[in-house]
Amino acid sequence: MAFTLYSLLQAAILCVNAIAVLHEERFLKNIGWGTDQGIGGFGEEPGIKSQLMNLIRSVRTVMRVPLIIVNSIAIVLLLLFG
Amino acid sequence: MSNSLQPHGLQHIKPPSSKRRVPVSQPGMADPHQLFDDTSSAQSQSYGAQRVPGGLGYPAASASPQGAFLADPVSNMAMAYGSSLAAQGKELVDKNIDRFIPVTKLKYYFAVDTMYVGKKLGLLIFPYLHQDWEVQYQQDTPVAPRFDVNAPDLYIPAMAFITYVLVAGLALGTQDRFSPDLLGLQASSALAWLTLEVLAILLSLYLVTVNTDLSTIDLVAFLGYKYVGMIGGVLMGLLFGKIGYYLVLGWCCVSIFVFMIRTLRLKILAEAAAEGIPVRGARNQLRMYLTMAVAAAQPLLMYWLTFHLVR
């Protein structure tokens, strides 16, 4: 019941950080989720796995810079206010 | 105005557009494209003048103190300057508000009237006899909720949410567990669950590559309908104890389950499956699972958000 909007925000920041931290060469290629292994042609349905890989790749590309800003703000606020 | 059910909190959406609209000679209901009745006649001016003193809390004649105040030329100029500044600011906000909050799209969801609300509430509690669940379209745009009981609206979810928070406060108060910050906690908890649901469903819709016209606001509207059942359950629990709570909540859970399945089937599943032809292929099966998962999450959340209120 103490599930507030603030904890949702915290969880969202942590999740996006987790996605951004996945390393392309050391990890994703080893489990077959690299960005160059996904494109299976122009079939009608991309399938869940390729959608997920697309999602991970786009999140990592788009959220790189905003994450730096959001993380810095979060660090400063947590240091100041606990 | 025929929309007498709208509370003051929502009325700020209506007046700016009705003031700017050109007065139409015919009565409001003739044109389905028009979402609200046209009240931009002389009547609205007197209504507005009546409302302002009431809002300020000065029901007695407010003319005389204002008259003495305005006689001073400096304050006259200051008032004129202030009002022109306010008008400029209002123009700026009006121009840019559409970029952040889609106000015109939101107005569609609040174009309801009493009959629609009554029929929709009946549908939420007893959806078993309703035959036709399709939303009627009019030249590519869905018809306003006022004219079709199947259209989603945001009025009922918004009102039900606020009522849920108030009823939760009432329930906590009868058990001597009430404190004012708990109201905010309840509201924020329910909102957080709603946001989480919307995000989870949007994510799964993206992963399953469903091409639907189910917009985010539609989804919020559908997910907000469960608050109605929650309110009913908690109120019955207050009156008749745990037995009443479980009975009414169970009934509302099943109704919401059926309602969501019948509504979402038309939006998520392909046309063929919606008409009862058996599903073909793994893709439709995945969509069916998604619909059932969304519908099954509603009773779970209804129970989770209310069981701690009834003892």
Coordinates of C-alpha atoms in Angstrom, one line a residue:
Chain A
M1 CA 0.0 0.0 0.0
A2 CA 3.0 2.2 0.2
F3 CA 3.3 2.0 -3.5
T4 CA 3.5 5.7 -4.4
L5 CA 4.2 7.6 -7.5
Y6 CA 7.6 8.3 -6.2
S7 CA 8.5 4.7 -5.9
L8 CA 7.2 4.2 -9.4
L9 CA 9.6 6.9 -10.6
Q10 CA 12.5 5.3 -8.8
A11 CA 11.7 1.9 -10.3
A12 CA 11.5 3.5 -13.8
I13 CA 14.8 5.2 -13.4
L14 CA 16.4 2.0 -12.2
C15 CA 14.9 -0.1 -15.0
V16 CA 16.0 2.4 -17.7
N17 CA 19.5 2.4 -16.2
A18 CA 19.5 -1.4 -16.3
I19 CA 18.7 -1.4 -19.9
A20 CA 21.3 1.2 -20.7
V21 CA 24.0 -0.7 -19.0
L22 CA 23.7 -3.9 -21.1
H23 CA 26.9 -4.1 -23.0
E24 CA 26.6 -4.7 -26.8
E25 CA 29.7 -6.8 -27.4
R26 CA 30.3 -8.7 -24.2
F27 CA 26.8 -9.6 -23.4
L28 CA 24.1 -9.1 -26.0
K29 CA 26.0 -10.8 -28.8
N30 CA 26.8 -13.8 -26.6
I31 CA 23.1 -14.5 -26.0
G32 CA 22.2 -13.7 -29.5
W33 CA 20.5 -10.4 -28.9
G34 CA 22.9 -8.2 -30.8
T35 CA 21.6 -5.5 -33.0
D36 CA 23.1 -7.0 -36.2
Q37 CA 21.6 -10.4 -35.5
G38 CA 18.0 -9.4 -35.4
I39 CA 16.9 -8.4 -38.9
G40 CA 15.0 -11.3 -40.4
G41 CA 13.8 -9.7 -43.6
F42 CA 10.6 -8.0 -44.3
G43 CA 8.2 -10.6 -43.1
E44 CA 4.8 -9.7 -41.9
E45 CA 5.4 -10.3 -38.2
P46 CA 8.6 -9.2 -36.6
G47 CA 8.1 -11.6 -33.7
I48 CA 8.5 -10.8 -30.0
K49 CA 12.3 -11.4 -29.8
S50 CA 13.2 -9.0 -32.6
Q51 CA 10.7 -6.4 -31.1
L52 CA 12.5 -6.7 -27.8
M53 CA 15.9 -6.4 -29.4
N54 CA 14.6 -3.3 -31.2
L55 CA 13.3 -1.9 -28.0
I56 CA 16.6 -2.4 -26.2
R57 CA 18.5 -0.9 -29.0
S58 CA 16.3 2.2 -29.2
V59 CA 16.2 2.7 -25.5
R60 CA 20.0 2.6 -25.4
T61 CA 20.3 5.0 -28.2
V62 CA 17.7 7.5 -27.2
M63 CA 18.0 7.5 -23.4
R64 CA 21.8 7.8 -23.2
V65 CA 22.0 11.6 -22.8
P66 CA 18.8 12.1 -20.8
L67 CA 19.9 9.4 -18.4
I68 CA 23.1 11.2 -17.6
I69 CA 21.1 14.3 -16.7
V70 CA 18.5 12.4 -14.7
N71 CA 21.1 10.4 -12.9
S72 CA 23.1 13.4 -11.9
I73 CA 19.9 15.1 -10.6
A74 CA 19.0 12.0 -8.6
I75 CA 22.5 11.8 -7.1
V76 CA 22.5 15.4 -6.1
L77 CA 19.0 15.2 -4.6
L78 CA 19.7 11.9 -2.7
L79 CA 22.9 13.3 -1.3
L80 CA 21.1 16.5 -0.1
F81 CA 17.9 15.0 1.1
G82 CA 18.6 11.4 1.9
Chain B
M1 CA -26.4 24.0 -19.7
S2 CA -27.4 20.4 -19.9
N3 CA -24.2 19.0 -18.5
S4 CA -25.3 19.8 -14.9
L5 CA -23.3 16.8 -13.6
Q6 CA -19.9 18.3 -14.3
P7 CA -18.3 19.5 -11.1
H8 CA -16.5 22.8 -10.7
G9 CA -13.2 21.1 -11.1
L10 CA -13.8 20.1 -14.6
Q11 CA -15.6 23.3 -15.7
H12 CA -12.5 25.1 -16.6
I13 CA -12.2 23.0 -19.7
K14 CA -15.5 24.2 -21.1
P15 CA -15.8 28.1 -20.9
P16 CA -12.8 29.2 -23.1
S17 CA -14.1 27.5 -26.2
S18 CA -17.8 28.3 -25.7
K19 CA -16.9 32.0 -25.4
R20 CA -15.0 31.9 -28.7
R21 CA -17.5 29.9 -30.6
V22 CA -19.8 31.8 -33.0
P23 CA -23.4 31.6 -31.8
V24 CA -25.4 29.1 -33.8
S25 CA -29.0 29.6 -34.3
Q26 CA -30.1 26.0 -33.9
P27 CA -30.2 24.1 -30.6
G28 CA -27.1 22.1 -29.7
M29 CA -28.1 18.5 -30.3
A30 CA -28.6 18.8 -34.0
D31 CA -24.9 18.5 -35.0
P32 CA -23.1 15.4 -33.8
H33 CA -19.7 17.0 -34.5
Q34 CA -20.4 19.5 -31.8
L35 CA -19.4 18.0 -28.5
F36 CA -21.1 20.4 -26.2
D37 CA -24.2 22.5 -26.2
D38 CA -23.7 26.0 -27.4
T39 CA -24.1 28.3 -24.5
S40 CA -22.4 31.4 -25.9
S41 CA -25.5 33.5 -25.7
A42 CA -26.5 36.4 -23.5
Q43 CA -27.6 33.9 -20.9
S44 CA -24.1 32.8 -20.3
Q45 CA -23.0 36.3 -19.5
S46 CA -25.5 36.7 -16.7
Y47 CA -24.6 33.2 -15.5
G48 CA -20.9 34.2 -15.4
A49 CA -21.7 37.4 -13.6
Q50 CA -23.7 35.4 -11.0
R51 CA -21.0 32.9 -10.5
V52 CA -18.1 35.3 -9.8
P53 CA -19.5 36.9 -6.6
G54 CA -20.4 33.5 -5.4
G55 CA -16.9 32.2 -6.1
L56 CA -15.3 35.1 -4.3
G57 CA -17.6 34.6 -1.3
Y58 CA -19.2 38.0 -1.5
P59 CA -22.9 37.3 -2.1
A60 CA -23.9 40.8 -1.0
A61 CA -23.7 43.7 -3.4
S62 CA -20.0 44.0 -4.3
A63 CA -20.5 47.1 -6.5
S64 CA -20.0 49.8 -3.8
P65 CA -16.5 48.8 -2.5
Q66 CA -15.3 48.3 -6.0
G67 CA -16.7 51.7 -7.1
A68 CA -14.7 53.5 -4.4
F69 CA -11.6 51.4 -5.3
L70 CA -11.8 52.3 -9.0
A71 CA -12.3 56.0 -8.6
D72 CA -8.5 56.5 -8.0
P73 CA -6.9 57.0 -11.4
V74 CA -3.6 55.3 -10.5
S75 CA -5.3 52.1 -9.4
N76 CA -7.4 52.4 -12.5
M77 CA -4.3 52.3 -14.7
A78 CA -2.8 49.5 -12.6
M79 CA -5.9 47.4 -13.1
A80 CA -5.9 48.1 -16.9
Y81 CA -2.3 47.1 -17.1
G82 CA -2.8 44.1 -15.0
S83 CA -5.7 42.9 -17.0
S84 CA -3.8 43.4 -20.3
L85 CA -0.9 41.4 -18.9
A86 CA -3.3 38.7 -17.8
A87 CA -4.9 38.6 -21.3
Q88 CA -1.4 38.3 -22.9
G89 CA -0.5 35.5 -20.6
K90 CA -3.8 33.7 -21.3
E91 CA -3.2 33.9 -25.0
L92 CA 0.3 32.5 -24.6
V93 CA -1.0 29.6 -22.5
D94 CA -3.8 28.9 -24.9
K95 CA -1.5 28.8 -27.9
N96 CA 1.0 26.4 -26.3
I97 CA -1.2 24.2 -24.1
D98 CA -2.1 22.0 -27.0
R99 CA 1.5 21.0 -27.3
F100 CA 1.7 19.4 -23.8
I101 CA -1.8 18.4 -23.0
P102 CA -4.1 17.4 -26.0
V103 CA -7.0 19.5 -24.7
T104 CA -9.1 19.1 -27.9
K105 CA -8.7 15.3 -27.7
L106 CA -9.6 15.3 -24.0
K107 CA -12.8 17.2 -24.7
Y108 CA -14.1 14.3 -26.6
Y109 CA -13.9 12.1 -23.6
F110 CA -15.8 14.5 -21.4
A111 CA -18.7 15.0 -23.8
V112 CA -21.2 13.0 -21.7
D113 CA -24.7 13.4 -20.4
T114 CA -26.8 11.9 -17.7
M115 CA -28.3 9.2 -19.8
Y116 CA -25.0 8.0 -21.1
V117 CA -23.6 7.9 -17.5
G118 CA -26.6 5.9 -16.3
K119 CA -26.4 3.5 -19.2
K120 CA -22.7 3.0 -18.9
L121 CA -22.8 2.4 -15.2
G122 CA -25.5 -0.2 -15.8
L123 CA -23.4 -1.8 -18.4
L124 CA -20.4 -1.9 -16.1
I125 CA -22.4 -3.8 -13.4
F126 CA -24.5 -5.9 -15.8
P127 CA -22.8 -6.4 -19.2
Y128 CA -24.4 -9.8 -20.0
L129 CA -27.5 -8.7 -22.0
H130 CA -25.7 -6.0 -24.2
Q131 CA -25.5 -7.2 -27.8
D132 CA -23.7 -4.7 -29.9
W133 CA -20.3 -3.6 -28.6
E134 CA -19.1 -1.7 -31.6
V135 CA -18.4 2.0 -31.4
Q136 CA -20.3 3.9 -34.1
Y137 CA -18.2 6.0 -36.4
Q138 CA -19.1 9.1 -38.3
Q139 CA -16.9 10.0 -41.2
D140 CA -13.8 8.3 -39.7
T141 CA -14.1 9.8 -36.3
P142 CA -15.7 7.9 -33.4
V143 CA -19.0 9.4 -32.3
A144 CA -18.9 11.3 -29.0
P145 CA -19.8 9.3 -25.9
R146 CA -23.0 11.2 -25.6
F147 CA -24.4 9.5 -28.7
D148 CA -23.1 6.0 -28.3
V149 CA -23.0 4.0 -25.1
N150 CA -20.0 1.9 -26.3
A151 CA -17.6 4.8 -26.6
P152 CA -15.0 5.2 -23.9
D153 CA -15.1 8.3 -21.7
L154 CA -13.0 9.8 -19.0
Y155 CA -15.8 11.3 -16.9
I156 CA -16.7 8.1 -15.2
P157 CA -13.1 7.0 -14.4
A158 CA -12.2 10.4 -13.1
M159 CA -15.3 10.7 -10.9
A160 CA -14.9 7.1 -9.7
F161 CA -11.3 7.6 -8.8
I162 CA -12.1 10.6 -6.7
T163 CA -15.0 8.9 -5.1
Y164 CA -12.8 5.9 -4.4
V165 CA -10.3 8.1 -2.5
L166 CA -13.2 9.6 -0.5
V167 CA -14.8 6.3 0.2
A168 CA -11.4 4.9 1.3
G169 CA -11.1 7.8 3.7
L170 CA -14.6 7.1 5.0
A171 CA -13.8 3.4 5.5
L172 CA -10.5 4.2 7.3
G173 CA -12.4 6.8 9.5
T174 CA -15.0 4.2 10.6
Q175 CA -12.1 2.0 11.8
D176 CA -10.3 4.9 13.6
R177 CA -7.4 4.6 11.3
F178 CA -7.8 7.8 9.5
S179 CA -5.4 10.6 9.1
P180 CA -5.4 13.2 6.3
D181 CA -2.1 12.2 4.7
L182 CA -3.6 8.7 4.2
L183 CA -6.0 10.1 1.7
G184 CA -3.0 11.3 -0.4
L185 CA -1.4 8.0 0.0
Q186 CA -4.4 6.1 -1.2
A187 CA -4.8 8.4 -4.2
S188 CA -1.1 8.2 -5.1
S189 CA -1.1 4.4 -4.7
A190 CA -4.1 4.0 -7.0
L191 CA -2.6 6.3 -9.5
A192 CA 0.7 4.5 -9.4
W193 CA -1.0 1.1 -10.1
L194 CA -3.0 2.7 -13.0
T195 CA 0.2 4.1 -14.5
L196 CA 2.0 0.7 -14.1
E197 CA -1.0 -1.0 -15.8
V198 CA -1.0 1.4 -18.7
L199 CA 2.8 1.0 -19.2
A200 CA 2.6 -2.7 -19.0
I201 CA -0.2 -3.0 -21.5
L202 CA 1.4 -0.5 -23.9
L203 CA 4.6 -2.5 -23.7
S204 CA 2.9 -5.8 -24.4
L205 CA 0.9 -4.3 -27.2
Y206 CA 4.2 -3.1 -28.7
L207 CA 5.8 -6.5 -28.3
V208 CA 2.9 -8.4 -29.9
T209 CA 2.8 -5.8 -32.8
V210 CA -0.9 -5.2 -32.6
N211 CA -2.1 -2.6 -35.0
T212 CA -5.0 -1.2 -33.1
D213 CA -6.6 2.2 -32.8
L214 CA -6.5 1.8 -29.1
S215 CA -5.0 5.1 -28.0
T216 CA -3.4 5.7 -24.6
I217 CA -6.3 7.8 -23.4
D218 CA -8.7 5.1 -24.5
L219 CA -6.7 2.6 -22.5
V220 CA -6.7 4.9 -19.4
A221 CA -10.5 5.2 -19.8
F222 CA -11.0 1.4 -19.9
L223 CA -8.7 0.8 -17.0
G224 CA -10.4 3.4 -15.0
Y225 CA -13.8 1.7 -15.1
K226 CA -12.8 -0.8 -12.4
Y227 CA -13.0 2.0 -9.7
V228 CA -16.8 1.8 -10.0
G229 CA -16.8 -1.8 -8.8
M230 CA -14.3 -1.0 -6.1
I231 CA -16.5 1.7 -4.7
G232 CA -19.5 -0.6 -4.7
G233 CA -17.6 -3.3 -2.9
V234 CA -16.2 -1.0 -0.2
L235 CA -19.6 0.7 0.4
M236 CA -21.3 -2.7 0.8
G237 CA -18.4 -3.8 3.1
L238 CA -19.0 -0.8 5.3
L239 CA -22.7 -1.5 5.5
F240 CA -22.8 -5.3 5.7
G241 CA -19.3 -6.4 6.8
K242 CA -17.0 -8.8 5.0
I243 CA -19.8 -10.9 3.6
G244 CA -21.4 -8.0 1.7
Y245 CA -17.9 -6.9 0.6
Y246 CA -17.0 -10.2 -0.9
L247 CA -20.4 -10.7 -2.6
V248 CA -20.5 -7.4 -4.3
L249 CA -16.8 -7.4 -5.1
G250 CA -17.1 -10.8 -6.6
W251 CA -20.1 -9.8 -8.7
C252 CA -18.3 -6.6 -9.9
C253 CA -15.1 -8.5 -10.6
V254 CA -16.9 -10.9 -12.9
S255 CA -18.8 -8.1 -14.6
I256 CA -15.6 -6.1 -15.2
F257 CA -13.9 -9.2 -16.6
V258 CA -16.7 -9.8 -19.1
F259 CA -16.9 -6.1 -20.0
M260 CA -13.2 -5.8 -20.6
I261 CA -13.1 -9.0 -22.7
R262 CA -16.0 -7.9 -24.9
T263 CA -14.7 -4.4 -25.3
L264 CA -11.0 -5.2 -25.9
R265 CA -11.8 -8.1 -28.2
L266 CA -13.1 -5.6 -30.7
K267 CA -10.0 -3.4 -30.4
I268 CA -7.1 -5.9 -30.1
L269 CA -8.2 -9.0 -31.9
A270 CA -8.5 -9.0 -35.7
E271 CA -12.0 -8.6 -37.2
A272 CA -12.4 -12.2 -38.0
A273 CA -11.9 -13.4 -34.5
A274 CA -14.2 -10.7 -33.1
E275 CA -17.1 -12.1 -35.0
G276 CA -16.8 -15.5 -33.4
I277 CA -14.8 -17.4 -36.1
P278 CA -12.2 -19.6 -34.3
V279 CA -8.8 -18.2 -34.1
R280 CA -6.2 -19.2 -36.7
G281 CA -2.5 -19.1 -36.2
A282 CA -0.3 -18.2 -33.3
R283 CA -0.6 -14.5 -33.7
N284 CA -4.3 -14.4 -32.9
Q285 CA -3.8 -16.8 -30.1
L286 CA -1.2 -14.4 -28.6
R287 CA -3.6 -11.5 -28.9
M288 CA -6.3 -13.6 -27.2
Y289 CA -3.9 -14.3 -24.3
L290 CA -3.1 -10.6 -24.0
T291 CA -6.8 -9.7 -23.9
M292 CA -7.5 -12.3 -21.2
A293 CA -4.4 -11.2 -19.2
V294 CA -5.6 -7.6 -19.3
A295 CA -9.1 -8.6 -18.3
A296 CA -7.9 -10.9 -15.5
A297 CA -5.6 -8.2 -14.1
Q298 CA -8.7 -6.0 -13.3
P299 CA -10.3 -8.2 -10.6
L300 CA -6.9 -8.8 -9.0
L301 CA -6.2 -5.1 -8.8
M302 CA -9.8 -4.4 -7.6
Y303 CA -9.2 -6.8 -4.7
W304 CA -5.7 -5.6 -4.0
L305 CA -6.7 -2.0 -3.7
T306 CA -9.7 -2.5 -1.5
F307 CA -9.1 -5.4 0.9
H308 CA -7.2 -3.4 3.4
L309 CA -10.1 -1.0 3.7
V310 CA -12.7 -3.5 4.9
R311 CA -12.2 -5.3 8.2

